[in-house]
CSV table of C-alpha atoms in Angstrom, one decimal:
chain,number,residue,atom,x,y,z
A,16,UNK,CA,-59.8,276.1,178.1
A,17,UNK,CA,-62.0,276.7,175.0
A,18,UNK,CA,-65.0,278.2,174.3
A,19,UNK,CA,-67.6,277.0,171.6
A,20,UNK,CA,-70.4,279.1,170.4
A,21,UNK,CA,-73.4,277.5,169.3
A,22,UNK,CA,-76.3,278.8,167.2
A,23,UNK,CA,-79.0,276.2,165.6
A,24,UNK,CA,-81.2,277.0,163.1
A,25,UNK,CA,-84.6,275.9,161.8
A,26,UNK,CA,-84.3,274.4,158.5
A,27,UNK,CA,-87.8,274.1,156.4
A,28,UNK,CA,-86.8,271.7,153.8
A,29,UNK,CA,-83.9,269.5,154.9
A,30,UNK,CA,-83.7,267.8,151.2
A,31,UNK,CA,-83.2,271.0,149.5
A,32,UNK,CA,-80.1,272.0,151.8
A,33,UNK,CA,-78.7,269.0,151.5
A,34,UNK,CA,-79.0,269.1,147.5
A,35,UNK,CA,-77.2,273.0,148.0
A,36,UNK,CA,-74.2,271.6,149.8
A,37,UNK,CA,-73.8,268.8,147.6
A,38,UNK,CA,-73.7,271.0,144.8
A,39,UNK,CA,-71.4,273.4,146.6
A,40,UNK,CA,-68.8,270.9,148.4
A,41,UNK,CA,-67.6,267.3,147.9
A,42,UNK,CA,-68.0,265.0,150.8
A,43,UNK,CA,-65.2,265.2,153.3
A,44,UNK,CA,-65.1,261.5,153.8
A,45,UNK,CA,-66.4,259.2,156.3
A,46,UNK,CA,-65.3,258.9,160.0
A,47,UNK,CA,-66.6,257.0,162.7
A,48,UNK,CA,-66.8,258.1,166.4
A,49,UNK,CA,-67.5,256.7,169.9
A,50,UNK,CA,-68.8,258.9,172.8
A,51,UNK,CA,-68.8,257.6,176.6
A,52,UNK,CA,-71.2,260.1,178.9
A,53,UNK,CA,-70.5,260.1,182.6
A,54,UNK,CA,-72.6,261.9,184.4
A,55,UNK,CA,-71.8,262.1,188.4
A,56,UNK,CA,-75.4,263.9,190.1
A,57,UNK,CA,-74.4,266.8,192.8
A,58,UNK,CA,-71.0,266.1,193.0
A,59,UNK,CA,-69.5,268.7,195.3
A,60,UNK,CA,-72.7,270.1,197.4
A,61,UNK,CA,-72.1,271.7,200.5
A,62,UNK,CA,-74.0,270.0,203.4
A,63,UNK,CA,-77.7,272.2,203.3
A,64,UNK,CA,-76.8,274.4,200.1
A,65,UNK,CA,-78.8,273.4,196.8
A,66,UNK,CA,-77.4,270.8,194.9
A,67,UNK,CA,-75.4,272.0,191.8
A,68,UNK,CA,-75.7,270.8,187.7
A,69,UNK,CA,-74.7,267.6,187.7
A,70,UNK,CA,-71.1,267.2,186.7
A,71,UNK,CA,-71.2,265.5,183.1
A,72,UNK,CA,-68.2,264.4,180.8
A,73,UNK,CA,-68.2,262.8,177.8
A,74,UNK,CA,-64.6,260.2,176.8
A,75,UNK,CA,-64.8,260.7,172.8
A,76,UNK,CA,-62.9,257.5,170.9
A,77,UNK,CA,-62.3,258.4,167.0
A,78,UNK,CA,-59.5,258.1,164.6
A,79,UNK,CA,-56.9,256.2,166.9
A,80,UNK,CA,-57.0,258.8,169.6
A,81,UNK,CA,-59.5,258.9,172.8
A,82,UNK,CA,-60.1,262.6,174.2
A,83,UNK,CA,-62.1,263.6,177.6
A,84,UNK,CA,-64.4,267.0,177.3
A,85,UNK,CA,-66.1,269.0,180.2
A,86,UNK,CA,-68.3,271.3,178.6
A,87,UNK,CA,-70.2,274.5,180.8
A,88,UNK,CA,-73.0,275.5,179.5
A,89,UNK,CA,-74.6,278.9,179.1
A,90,UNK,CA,-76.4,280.8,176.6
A,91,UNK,CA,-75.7,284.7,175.5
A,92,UNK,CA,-78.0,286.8,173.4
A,93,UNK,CA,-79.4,283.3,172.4
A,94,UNK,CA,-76.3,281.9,171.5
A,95,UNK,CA,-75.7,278.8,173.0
A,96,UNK,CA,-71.7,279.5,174.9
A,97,UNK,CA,-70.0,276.6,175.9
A,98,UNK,CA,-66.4,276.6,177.8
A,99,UNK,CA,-64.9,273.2,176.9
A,100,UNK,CA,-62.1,271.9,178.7
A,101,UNK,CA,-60.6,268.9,176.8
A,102,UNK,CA,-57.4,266.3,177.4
A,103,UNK,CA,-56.1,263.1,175.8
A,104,UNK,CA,-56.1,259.9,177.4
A,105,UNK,CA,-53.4,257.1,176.0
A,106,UNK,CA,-55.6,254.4,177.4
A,107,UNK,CA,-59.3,254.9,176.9
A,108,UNK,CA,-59.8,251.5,178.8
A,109,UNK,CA,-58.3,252.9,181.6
A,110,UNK,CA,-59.8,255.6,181.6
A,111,UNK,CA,-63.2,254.1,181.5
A,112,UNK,CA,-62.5,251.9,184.7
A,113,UNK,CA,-61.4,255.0,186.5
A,114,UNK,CA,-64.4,257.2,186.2
């Protein structure tokens, strides 16, 4: 398992970033991806209890390969903490029918 931390920030003039990073780095290339969200509502509730976060996944399709990520969610000091769990899948197709 992995764990991502997160922080976004509030940018006041989006053109004049983008101008800085172009002057400081060359693109990287293009790349195109494909994301699948499942989401399967109270999945696991105990007769009576409260229902938990729904259980969300998302299959991710990009350069040739197809990977599966479960991400929970929490936030620390106001850093957005997420602990990813992540596997390949050698037939995305499949996959999709599955779930």
């Amino acid at each position: 398992m992995r764990t991502e931390g997160e922080l976004k920030a509030h940018v006041d003039d989006p053109a004049a970033l983008e101008e800085l990073l172009s002057e400081r780095y060359a693109p990287a290339g293009s790349y195109l991806k494909e994301d699948l969200y499942f989401r399967l509502p109270g999945a696991g509730a105990e007769p009576g209890a409260a229902p938990p976060a729904a259980v969300e996944f998302r299959l991710r399709r990009e350069s040739g390969t197809a990977v599966v990520t479960s991400k929970r969610k929490s936030r620390s000091r106001g850093i957005e903490v997420n602990e990813e769990t992540e596997f390949t899948v050698s037939d995305p197709e499949a996959f999709e029918h599955f779930a």
